[in-house]
Amino acid sequence: MAPVPVADGGEDAVDIKQLKALVTVAEAGSVTRAAELLHLVQPAVTRQIRTLEQELGVVLFERIRQGMRPTEAGAVMVDRARRALNELERARAEVQPTPGVVTGVVTVGLLESATDLLAEPLVSAIAREQPGIELRLMTAYSGYLQQWLDDGDLDVTLMYNLASTPSLNAHRLVGERLWAVAQAADGLRPEQPISFSEAAGHPLVMPTAGHALRSLIDSAAARAGVDMDVVVQTNSMRVQKQLVLAGYGWTILPGVGIAEDVARGSLSAAPLCEPDVRRSIVLGTQRSGRTPPAVEVVAREITRQVRLAVRDGRWPSAEWQANSGAAGDE
């Protein structure tokens, strides 16, 4: 498709309404649905997209059978527009605060393995103590969370086995062991560690190659001098557990990710030994720029919730590693 001609005059400029229309159409997949979400008539949304295309001199969407799909240029604009709108929303909350109340939008990254343990207590605590803060929770494996933090899509996140870098600060919170996980009938017991070589003697359901957790497991296999029989790879911890339940093999996961499953008897698990396989959980924040008060508040609350989970025994085989003066100490 040929480029859309640039409008004459040079007076037009991208405005907030156009950015909102762009992002909403991309997320909704159609102009009709976007118009409903924006409480506008469909021609108004179409006009905003066309005007933006004229100002940029590129086509932003292509029509497909299912609706509208961003072009390559459109995808770049959608990504940038989404970040610009998020920053504007955050700035508006910061410059128009209620006296004595911390306000703002904070996007939090949670490790998939720790989501069930931390998400509800964190949301509850912030809603109770800091109702002016709007939380947005994102869950994923550590590698994705680090990338999102580097890209500015997250304000604060939990990650593991990561030191501070030029672009982010990493504060160590917890050290924990990895566990062999099997069907309940296999009878693994938390108080009886199992050697890595014994666990590797079973067919294994593993994280996908290149993932940080998989790299940690591969390193342990090399130290133990064993070859793993990997029958399935997946990028989802929940799928790992489902496949173990279905009898496809054993898996290896952090204790926090299987605590509830073991407690209700759907799975059995034991910490690994020979070698002892551990990961360190860190709290990551962006290094550049000013840290908004709302982000500082949420970071302290995440730290507090992690420490409470370790102290109360809800985070299996975890050791609190933050300094005594770290945020969240009681």
mmCIF file of C-alpha atoms in Angstrom:
data_model
loop_
_atom_site.group_PDB
_atom_site.id
_atom_site.type_symbol
_atom_site.label_atom_id
_atom_site.label_comp_id
_atom_site.label_asym_id
_atom_site.label_seq_id
_atom_site.Cartn_x
_atom_site.Cartn_y
_atom_site.Cartn_z
ATOM 1 C CA MET A 1 0.000 0.000 0.000
ATOM 2 C CA ALA A 2 1.364 3.443 -0.930
ATOM 3 C CA PRO A 3 2.190 5.911 1.875
ATOM 4 C CA VAL A 4 -0.592 8.270 2.884
ATOM 5 C CA PRO A 5 0.173 11.828 1.662
ATOM 6 C CA VAL A 6 1.237 14.266 4.359
ATOM 7 C CA ALA A 7 -1.282 17.003 5.046
ATOM 8 C CA ASP A 8 -0.353 20.508 3.871
ATOM 9 C CA GLY A 9 0.060 23.469 6.182
ATOM 10 C CA GLY A 10 2.387 22.014 8.820
ATOM 11 C CA GLU A 11 0.113 23.236 11.629
ATOM 12 C CA ASP A 12 -1.278 19.859 12.633
ATOM 13 C CA ALA A 13 0.388 17.962 15.460
ATOM 14 C CA VAL A 14 -0.254 14.611 17.107
ATOM 15 C CA ASP A 15 -2.664 15.090 20.008
ATOM 16 C CA ILE A 16 -3.801 12.991 22.932
ATOM 17 C CA LYS A 17 -7.128 12.045 21.349
ATOM 18 C CA GLN A 18 -5.318 10.609 18.342
ATOM 19 C CA LEU A 19 -2.981 8.607 20.556
ATOM 20 C CA LYS A 20 -5.905 7.224 22.555
ATOM 21 C CA ALA A 21 -7.711 6.276 19.355
ATOM 22 C CA LEU A 22 -4.572 4.611 17.993
ATOM 23 C CA VAL A 23 -3.979 2.492 21.092
ATOM 24 C CA THR A 24 -7.646 1.597 21.552
ATOM 25 C CA VAL A 25 -8.117 0.462 17.944
ATOM 26 C CA ALA A 26 -4.973 -1.658 18.197
ATOM 27 C CA GLU A 27 -6.120 -3.273 21.437
ATOM 28 C CA ALA A 28 -9.770 -3.705 20.417
ATOM 29 C CA GLY A 29 -8.981 -4.918 16.898
ATOM 30 C CA SER A 30 -11.712 -2.858 15.273
ATOM 31 C CA VAL A 31 -12.824 0.750 14.908
ATOM 32 C CA THR A 32 -16.360 -0.147 15.946
ATOM 33 C CA ARG A 33 -15.302 -1.674 19.254
ATOM 34 C CA ALA A 34 -12.799 1.146 19.857
ATOM 35 C CA ALA A 35 -15.544 3.732 19.347
ATOM 36 C CA GLU A 36 -17.673 1.985 21.984
ATOM 37 C CA LEU A 37 -14.797 1.966 24.463
ATOM 38 C CA LEU A 38 -13.987 5.632 23.810
ATOM 39 C CA HIS A 39 -17.670 6.669 23.895
ATOM 40 C CA LEU A 40 -17.378 8.173 20.416
ATOM 41 C CA VAL A 41 -19.114 7.629 17.097
ATOM 42 C CA GLN A 42 -17.261 5.400 14.664
ATOM 43 C CA PRO A 43 -16.570 8.154 12.060
ATOM 44 C CA ALA A 44 -14.820 10.243 14.736
ATOM 45 C CA VAL A 45 -12.389 7.428 15.543
ATOM 46 C CA THR A 46 -11.774 6.752 11.844
ATOM 47 C CA ARG A 47 -11.091 10.469 11.305
ATOM 48 C CA GLN A 48 -8.560 10.565 14.160
ATOM 49 C CA ILE A 49 -6.656 7.573 12.753
ATOM 50 C CA ARG A 50 -6.653 8.994 9.217
ATOM 51 C CA THR A 51 -5.516 12.397 10.436
ATOM 52 C CA LEU A 52 -2.677 10.773 12.376
ATOM 53 C CA GLU A 53 -1.660 8.791 9.287
ATOM 54 C CA GLN A 54 -1.606 11.987 7.244
ATOM 55 C CA GLU A 55 0.514 13.795 9.815
ATOM 56 C CA LEU A 56 3.005 10.919 9.998
ATOM 57 C CA GLY A 57 2.964 10.049 6.314
ATOM 58 C CA VAL A 58 2.559 6.312 6.941
ATOM 59 C CA VAL A 59 -0.234 3.748 7.013
ATOM 60 C CA LEU A 60 -0.863 2.636 10.600
ATOM 61 C CA PHE A 61 -3.455 -0.121 10.114
ATOM 62 C CA GLU A 62 -4.355 -2.756 7.575
ATOM 63 C CA ARG A 63 -7.763 -4.335 7.240
ATOM 64 C CA ILE A 64 -7.932 -8.071 7.837
ATOM 65 C CA ARG A 65 -10.826 -10.498 8.020
ATOM 66 C CA GLN A 66 -11.030 -10.153 11.799
ATOM 67 C CA GLY A 67 -10.886 -6.336 11.801
ATOM 68 C CA MET A 68 -7.898 -3.982 12.000
ATOM 69 C CA ARG A 69 -4.238 -4.893 12.534
ATOM 70 C CA PRO A 70 -1.346 -2.461 13.020
ATOM 71 C CA THR A 71 1.217 -2.311 10.231
ATOM 72 C CA GLU A 72 4.884 -2.500 11.159
ATOM 73 C CA ALA A 73 4.965 1.293 11.501
ATOM 74 C CA GLY A 74 1.671 1.181 13.366
ATOM 75 C CA ALA A 75 3.014 -1.297 15.914
ATOM 76 C CA VAL A 76 5.922 1.058 16.654
ATOM 77 C CA MET A 77 3.540 3.977 17.112
ATOM 78 C CA VAL A 78 1.162 1.960 19.296
ATOM 79 C CA ASP A 79 4.021 0.955 21.591
ATOM 80 C CA ARG A 80 5.282 4.529 21.921
ATOM 81 C CA ALA A 81 1.798 5.993 22.259
ATOM 82 C CA ARG A 82 0.895 3.579 25.039
ATOM 83 C CA ARG A 83 3.972 4.606 27.012
ATOM 84 C CA ALA A 84 3.303 8.303 26.410
ATOM 85 C CA LEU A 85 -0.274 7.972 27.659
ATOM 86 C CA ASN A 86 0.874 6.042 30.733
ATOM 87 C CA GLU A 87 3.448 8.717 31.544
ATOM 88 C CA LEU A 88 0.874 11.467 31.092
ATOM 89 C CA GLU A 89 -1.583 9.679 33.381
ATOM 90 C CA ARG A 90 1.139 9.222 36.000
ATOM 91 C CA ALA A 91 2.220 12.862 35.773
ATOM 92 C CA ARG A 92 -1.367 14.079 36.120
ATOM 93 C CA ALA A 93 -1.794 12.030 39.293
ATOM 94 C CA GLU A 94 1.453 13.383 40.752
ATOM 95 C CA VAL A 95 0.859 17.086 40.056
ATOM 96 C CA GLN A 96 -2.756 17.074 41.220
ATOM 97 C CA PRO A 97 -2.466 15.215 44.535
ATOM 98 C CA THR A 98 -4.726 15.368 47.541
ATOM 99 C CA PRO A 99 -2.704 16.916 50.412
ATOM 100 C CA GLY A 100 -1.134 14.172 52.526
ATOM 101 C CA VAL A 101 -2.151 11.416 50.104
ATOM 102 C CA VAL A 102 0.237 9.570 47.788
ATOM 103 C CA THR A 103 -1.289 9.179 44.341
ATOM 104 C CA GLY A 104 -0.206 7.703 41.046
ATOM 105 C CA VAL A 105 -0.259 4.692 38.756
ATOM 106 C CA VAL A 106 2.303 1.965 39.500
ATOM 107 C CA THR A 107 2.875 -0.976 37.182
ATOM 108 C CA VAL A 108 4.204 -3.972 39.119
ATOM 109 C CA GLY A 109 5.853 -7.106 37.786
ATOM 110 C CA LEU A 110 5.374 -10.356 39.703
ATOM 111 C CA LEU A 111 7.117 -13.640 39.040
ATOM 112 C CA GLU A 112 4.578 -16.204 37.880
ATOM 113 C CA SER A 113 5.692 -18.557 40.648
ATOM 114 C CA ALA A 114 4.979 -15.956 43.351
ATOM 115 C CA THR A 115 1.746 -14.506 41.997
ATOM 116 C CA ASP A 116 -0.644 -16.632 44.063
ATOM 117 C CA LEU A 117 1.308 -15.811 47.209
ATOM 118 C CA LEU A 118 1.746 -12.051 46.766
ATOM 119 C CA ALA A 119 -0.835 -10.548 44.398
ATOM 120 C CA GLU A 120 -3.884 -10.433 46.688
ATOM 121 C CA PRO A 121 -2.033 -9.342 49.867
ATOM 122 C CA LEU A 122 -0.258 -6.567 47.928
ATOM 123 C CA VAL A 123 -3.453 -5.263 46.340
ATOM 124 C CA SER A 124 -5.273 -5.448 49.674
ATOM 125 C CA ALA A 125 -2.545 -3.580 51.567
ATOM 126 C CA ILE A 126 -2.265 -0.790 48.992
ATOM 127 C CA ALA A 127 -6.049 -0.388 48.757
ATOM 128 C CA ARG A 128 -6.266 -0.157 52.543
ATOM 129 C CA GLU A 129 -3.251 2.055 53.255
ATOM 130 C CA GLN A 130 -2.807 4.030 50.010
ATOM 131 C CA PRO A 131 -6.131 4.249 48.165
ATOM 132 C CA GLY A 132 -4.743 6.999 45.919
ATOM 133 C CA ILE A 133 -2.416 4.528 44.205
ATOM 134 C CA GLU A 134 -3.676 2.556 41.218
ATOM 135 C CA LEU A 135 -1.897 -0.775 40.786
ATOM 136 C CA ARG A 136 -1.385 -2.552 37.493
ATOM 137 C CA LEU A 137 -0.056 -6.085 37.868
ATOM 138 C CA MET A 138 1.912 -7.945 35.196
ATOM 139 C CA THR A 139 3.010 -11.558 35.656
ATOM 140 C CA ALA A 140 5.691 -13.417 33.711
ATOM 141 C CA TYR A 141 8.986 -15.235 33.969
ATOM 142 C CA SER A 142 12.011 -13.249 35.140
ATOM 143 C CA GLY A 143 13.514 -12.645 31.694
ATOM 144 C CA TYR A 144 10.366 -10.983 30.403
ATOM 145 C CA LEU A 145 10.008 -8.881 33.540
ATOM 146 C CA GLN A 146 13.571 -7.626 33.207
ATOM 147 C CA GLN A 147 12.971 -6.663 29.581
ATOM 148 C CA TRP A 148 9.756 -4.842 30.457
ATOM 149 C CA LEU A 149 11.547 -2.961 33.242
ATOM 150 C CA ASP A 150 14.373 -1.995 30.880
ATOM 151 C CA ASP A 151 11.802 -0.823 28.309
ATOM 152 C CA GLY A 152 9.989 1.309 30.874
ATOM 153 C CA ASP A 153 6.807 -0.779 30.864
ATOM 154 C CA LEU A 154 7.239 -1.661 34.565
ATOM 155 C CA ASP A 155 7.994 0.598 37.523
ATOM 156 C CA VAL A 156 9.037 -2.112 39.965
ATOM 157 C CA THR A 157 9.310 -5.887 39.671
ATOM 158 C CA LEU A 158 10.463 -9.075 41.306
ATOM 159 C CA MET A 159 13.136 -10.975 39.361
ATOM 160 C CA TYR A 160 15.775 -13.538 40.208
ATOM 161 C CA ASN A 161 19.500 -14.153 39.916
ATOM 162 C CA LEU A 162 20.103 -10.616 38.704
ATOM 163 C CA ALA A 163 22.560 -7.982 39.909
ATOM 164 C CA SER A 164 22.204 -4.222 39.449
ATOM 165 C CA THR A 165 22.927 -2.995 35.921
ATOM 166 C CA PRO A 166 23.445 0.489 34.426
ATOM 167 C CA SER A 167 19.708 0.660 33.703
ATOM 168 C CA LEU A 168 18.205 -0.791 36.891
ATOM 169 C CA ASN A 169 18.677 -1.273 40.610
ATOM 170 C CA ALA A 170 18.327 -4.778 42.061
ATOM 171 C CA HIS A 171 17.906 -5.307 45.818
ATOM 172 C CA ARG A 172 18.199 -8.908 47.010
ATOM 173 C CA LEU A 173 15.296 -10.079 49.171
ATOM 174 C CA VAL A 174 15.098 -13.880 49.337
ATOM 175 C CA GLY A 175 17.124 -16.993 48.585
ATOM 176 C CA GLU A 176 15.210 -20.203 47.890
ATOM 177 C CA ARG A 177 15.797 -23.774 46.758
ATOM 178 C CA LEU A 178 14.381 -25.459 43.681
ATOM 179 C CA TRP A 179 12.239 -28.569 44.155
ATOM 180 C CA ALA A 180 11.589 -31.772 42.259
ATOM 181 C CA VAL A 181 7.836 -32.013 41.642
ATOM 182 C CA ALA A 182 5.879 -35.183 40.878
ATOM 183 C CA GLN A 183 2.434 -36.722 41.117
ATOM 184 C CA ALA A 184 1.131 -37.267 44.638
ATOM 185 C CA ALA A 185 1.452 -41.032 44.195
ATOM 186 C CA ASP A 186 5.231 -40.681 43.769
ATOM 187 C CA GLY A 187 5.429 -39.754 47.444
ATOM 188 C CA LEU A 188 8.060 -37.009 47.432
ATOM 189 C CA ARG A 189 8.339 -35.379 50.864
ATOM 190 C CA PRO A 190 9.437 -31.834 51.795
ATOM 191 C CA GLU A 191 11.569 -33.117 54.681
ATOM 192 C CA GLN A 192 13.473 -35.589 52.469
ATOM 193 C CA PRO A 193 15.630 -33.840 49.834
ATOM 194 C CA ILE A 194 16.165 -35.728 46.596
ATOM 195 C CA SER A 195 19.375 -35.752 44.576
ATOM 196 C CA PHE A 196 19.368 -34.021 41.213
ATOM 197 C CA SER A 197 20.500 -37.222 39.495
ATOM 198 C CA GLU A 198 17.561 -39.143 40.931
ATOM 199 C CA ALA A 199 15.099 -36.492 39.762
ATOM 200 C CA ALA A 200 16.739 -36.427 36.332
ATOM 201 C CA GLY A 201 16.194 -40.166 36.060
ATOM 202 C CA HIS A 202 12.552 -39.463 35.279
ATOM 203 C CA PRO A 203 11.079 -37.894 32.120
ATOM 204 C CA LEU A 204 11.001 -34.145 32.734
ATOM 205 C CA VAL A 205 8.612 -31.329 31.848
ATOM 206 C CA MET A 206 10.848 -28.263 31.637
ATOM 207 C CA PRO A 207 10.745 -24.514 31.014
ATOM 208 C CA THR A 208 11.692 -23.618 27.462
ATOM 209 C CA ALA A 209 15.388 -23.494 26.604
ATOM 210 C CA GLY A 210 16.971 -20.091 27.134
ATOM 211 C CA HIS A 211 14.635 -19.204 29.982
ATOM 212 C CA ALA A 212 16.412 -18.096 33.177
ATOM 213 C CA LEU A 213 14.948 -20.944 35.250
ATOM 214 C CA ARG A 214 15.883 -23.463 32.571
ATOM 215 C CA SER A 215 19.422 -22.067 32.481
ATOM 216 C CA LEU A 216 19.666 -22.566 36.240
ATOM 217 C CA ILE A 217 18.467 -26.163 35.902
ATOM 218 C CA ASP A 218 20.796 -26.886 32.967
ATOM 219 C CA SER A 219 23.720 -25.583 35.015
ATOM 220 C CA ALA A 220 22.790 -27.910 37.887
ATOM 221 C CA ALA A 221 22.577 -30.854 35.482
ATOM 222 C CA ALA A 222 26.058 -30.078 34.212
ATOM 223 C CA ARG A 223 27.418 -29.936 37.760
ATOM 224 C CA ALA A 224 25.733 -33.239 38.571
ATOM 225 C CA GLY A 225 27.080 -34.790 35.378
ATOM 226 C CA VAL A 226 23.683 -36.060 34.249
ATOM 227 C CA ASP A 227 21.657 -35.867 31.040
ATOM 228 C CA MET A 228 18.014 -34.885 31.374
ATOM 229 C CA ASP A 229 15.226 -36.633 29.465
ATOM 230 C CA VAL A 230 13.146 -33.577 28.559
ATOM 231 C CA VAL A 231 9.843 -34.710 27.058
ATOM 232 C CA VAL A 232 7.990 -31.379 26.965
ATOM 233 C CA GLN A 233 9.040 -27.725 27.156
ATOM 234 C CA THR A 234 6.674 -24.869 28.022
ATOM 235 C CA ASN A 235 6.859 -21.198 28.982
ATOM 236 C CA SER A 236 4.084 -21.580 31.587
ATOM 237 C CA MET A 237 4.547 -22.798 35.142
ATOM 238 C CA ARG A 238 0.868 -23.731 35.308
ATOM 239 C CA VAL A 239 1.242 -25.894 32.218
ATOM 240 C CA GLN A 240 4.292 -27.567 33.787
ATOM 241 C CA LYS A 241 2.180 -28.564 36.784
ATOM 242 C CA GLN A 242 -0.780 -29.637 34.656
ATOM 243 C CA LEU A 243 1.430 -31.947 32.601
ATOM 244 C CA VAL A 244 2.915 -33.469 35.751
ATOM 245 C CA LEU A 245 -0.604 -34.089 37.050
ATOM 246 C CA ALA A 246 -1.439 -35.740 33.710
ATOM 247 C CA GLY A 247 1.489 -38.132 34.101
ATOM 248 C CA TYR A 248 3.893 -36.837 31.457
ATOM 249 C CA GLY A 249 6.801 -36.706 33.898
ATOM 250 C CA TRP A 250 8.343 -34.799 36.778
ATOM 251 C CA THR A 251 9.340 -31.145 36.771
ATOM 252 C CA ILE A 252 11.577 -28.744 38.703
ATOM 253 C CA LEU A 253 10.135 -25.561 40.198
ATOM 254 C CA PRO A 254 10.755 -23.111 43.037
ATOM 255 C CA GLY A 255 9.012 -24.067 46.263
ATOM 256 C CA VAL A 256 6.825 -20.956 46.257
ATOM 257 C CA GLY A 257 5.247 -22.105 42.998
ATOM 258 C CA ILE A 258 4.035 -25.459 44.332
ATOM 259 C CA ALA A 259 3.341 -24.763 48.020
ATOM 260 C CA GLU A 260 -0.447 -24.780 47.662
ATOM 261 C CA ASP A 261 -0.437 -27.833 45.385
ATOM 262 C CA VAL A 262 1.581 -29.825 47.927
ATOM 263 C CA ALA A 263 -0.559 -28.570 50.828
ATOM 264 C CA ARG A 264 -3.769 -29.841 49.230
ATOM 265 C CA GLY A 265 -2.148 -33.112 48.151
ATOM 266 C CA SER A 266 -2.470 -32.736 44.385
ATOM 267 C CA LEU A 267 1.310 -32.891 43.895
ATOM 268 C CA SER A 268 4.269 -34.153 45.902
ATOM 269 C CA ALA A 269 7.617 -32.368 46.044
ATOM 270 C CA ALA A 270 11.044 -32.433 47.643
ATOM 271 C CA PRO A 271 13.924 -29.927 47.647
ATOM 272 C CA LEU A 272 16.815 -30.790 45.359
ATOM 273 C CA CYS A 273 20.289 -31.619 46.614
ATOM 274 C CA GLU A 274 23.604 -32.847 45.217
ATOM 275 C CA PRO A 275 23.853 -30.195 43.931
ATOM 276 C CA ASP A 276 21.764 -27.813 45.970
ATOM 277 C CA VAL A 277 19.962 -25.621 43.398
ATOM 278 C CA ARG A 278 19.034 -22.115 44.537
ATOM 279 C CA ARG A 279 17.868 -18.809 43.141
ATOM 280 C CA SER A 280 17.906 -15.310 44.656
ATOM 281 C CA ILE A 281 14.800 -13.136 44.393
ATOM 282 C CA VAL A 282 15.502 -9.432 43.864
ATOM 283 C CA LEU A 283 13.368 -6.312 43.732
ATOM 284 C CA GLY A 284 14.163 -4.340 40.587
ATOM 285 C CA THR A 285 13.488 -0.659 39.917
ATOM 286 C CA GLN A 286 14.533 1.704 37.168
ATOM 287 C CA ARG A 287 17.826 3.488 37.833
ATOM 288 C CA SER A 288 17.345 6.514 35.616
ATOM 289 C CA GLY A 289 15.201 9.513 36.493
ATOM 290 C CA ARG A 290 13.265 10.446 39.577
ATOM 291 C CA THR A 291 11.427 7.693 41.424
ATOM 292 C CA PRO A 292 7.818 8.795 42.017
ATOM 293 C CA PRO A 293 6.586 8.590 45.636
ATOM 294 C CA ALA A 294 3.905 6.066 44.637
ATOM 295 C CA VAL A 295 6.577 3.701 43.258
ATOM 296 C CA GLU A 296 8.603 4.017 46.477
ATOM 297 C CA VAL A 297 5.520 3.179 48.545
ATOM 298 C CA VAL A 298 4.686 0.116 46.447
ATOM 299 C CA ALA A 299 8.307 -1.091 46.490
ATOM 300 C CA ARG A 300 8.322 -0.960 50.293
ATOM 301 C CA GLU A 301 5.030 -2.838 50.457
ATOM 302 C CA ILE A 302 6.249 -5.578 48.114
ATOM 303 C CA THR A 303 9.327 -5.995 50.300
ATOM 304 C CA ARG A 304 7.149 -6.176 53.408
ATOM 305 C CA GLN A 305 4.833 -8.772 51.904
ATOM 306 C CA VAL A 306 7.759 -10.939 50.814
ATOM 307 C CA ARG A 307 9.291 -10.769 54.281
ATOM 308 C CA LEU A 308 5.989 -11.669 55.938
ATOM 309 C CA ALA A 309 5.579 -14.662 53.618
ATOM 310 C CA VAL A 310 9.061 -15.909 54.536
ATOM 311 C CA ARG A 311 8.579 -15.269 58.253
ATOM 312 C CA ASP A 312 5.207 -17.024 58.367
ATOM 313 C CA GLY A 313 6.478 -20.089 56.477
ATOM 314 C CA ARG A 314 4.300 -19.488 53.418
ATOM 315 C CA TRP A 315 7.393 -19.354 51.152
ATOM 316 C CA PRO A 316 8.890 -22.888 51.365
ATOM 317 C CA SER A 317 12.656 -23.254 51.949
ATOM 318 C CA ALA A 318 13.163 -19.499 51.592
ATOM 319 C CA GLU A 319 15.707 -17.453 53.525
ATOM 320 C CA TRP A 320 15.381 -13.701 54.048
ATOM 321 C CA GLN A 321 18.518 -12.105 52.623
ATOM 322 C CA ALA A 322 17.812 -8.374 52.589
ATOM 323 C CA ASN A 323 19.896 -6.170 54.855
ATOM 324 C CA SER A 324 18.433 -5.438 58.276
ATOM 325 C CA GLY A 325 17.870 -1.843 57.242
ATOM 326 C CA ALA A 326 16.088 -2.693 53.993
ATOM 327 C CA ALA A 327 12.739 -1.189 53.155
ATOM 328 C CA GLY A 328 9.904 -3.131 54.674
ATOM 329 C CA ASP A 329 11.681 -4.171 57.857
ATOM 330 C CA GLU A 330 9.418 -4.215 60.838
#
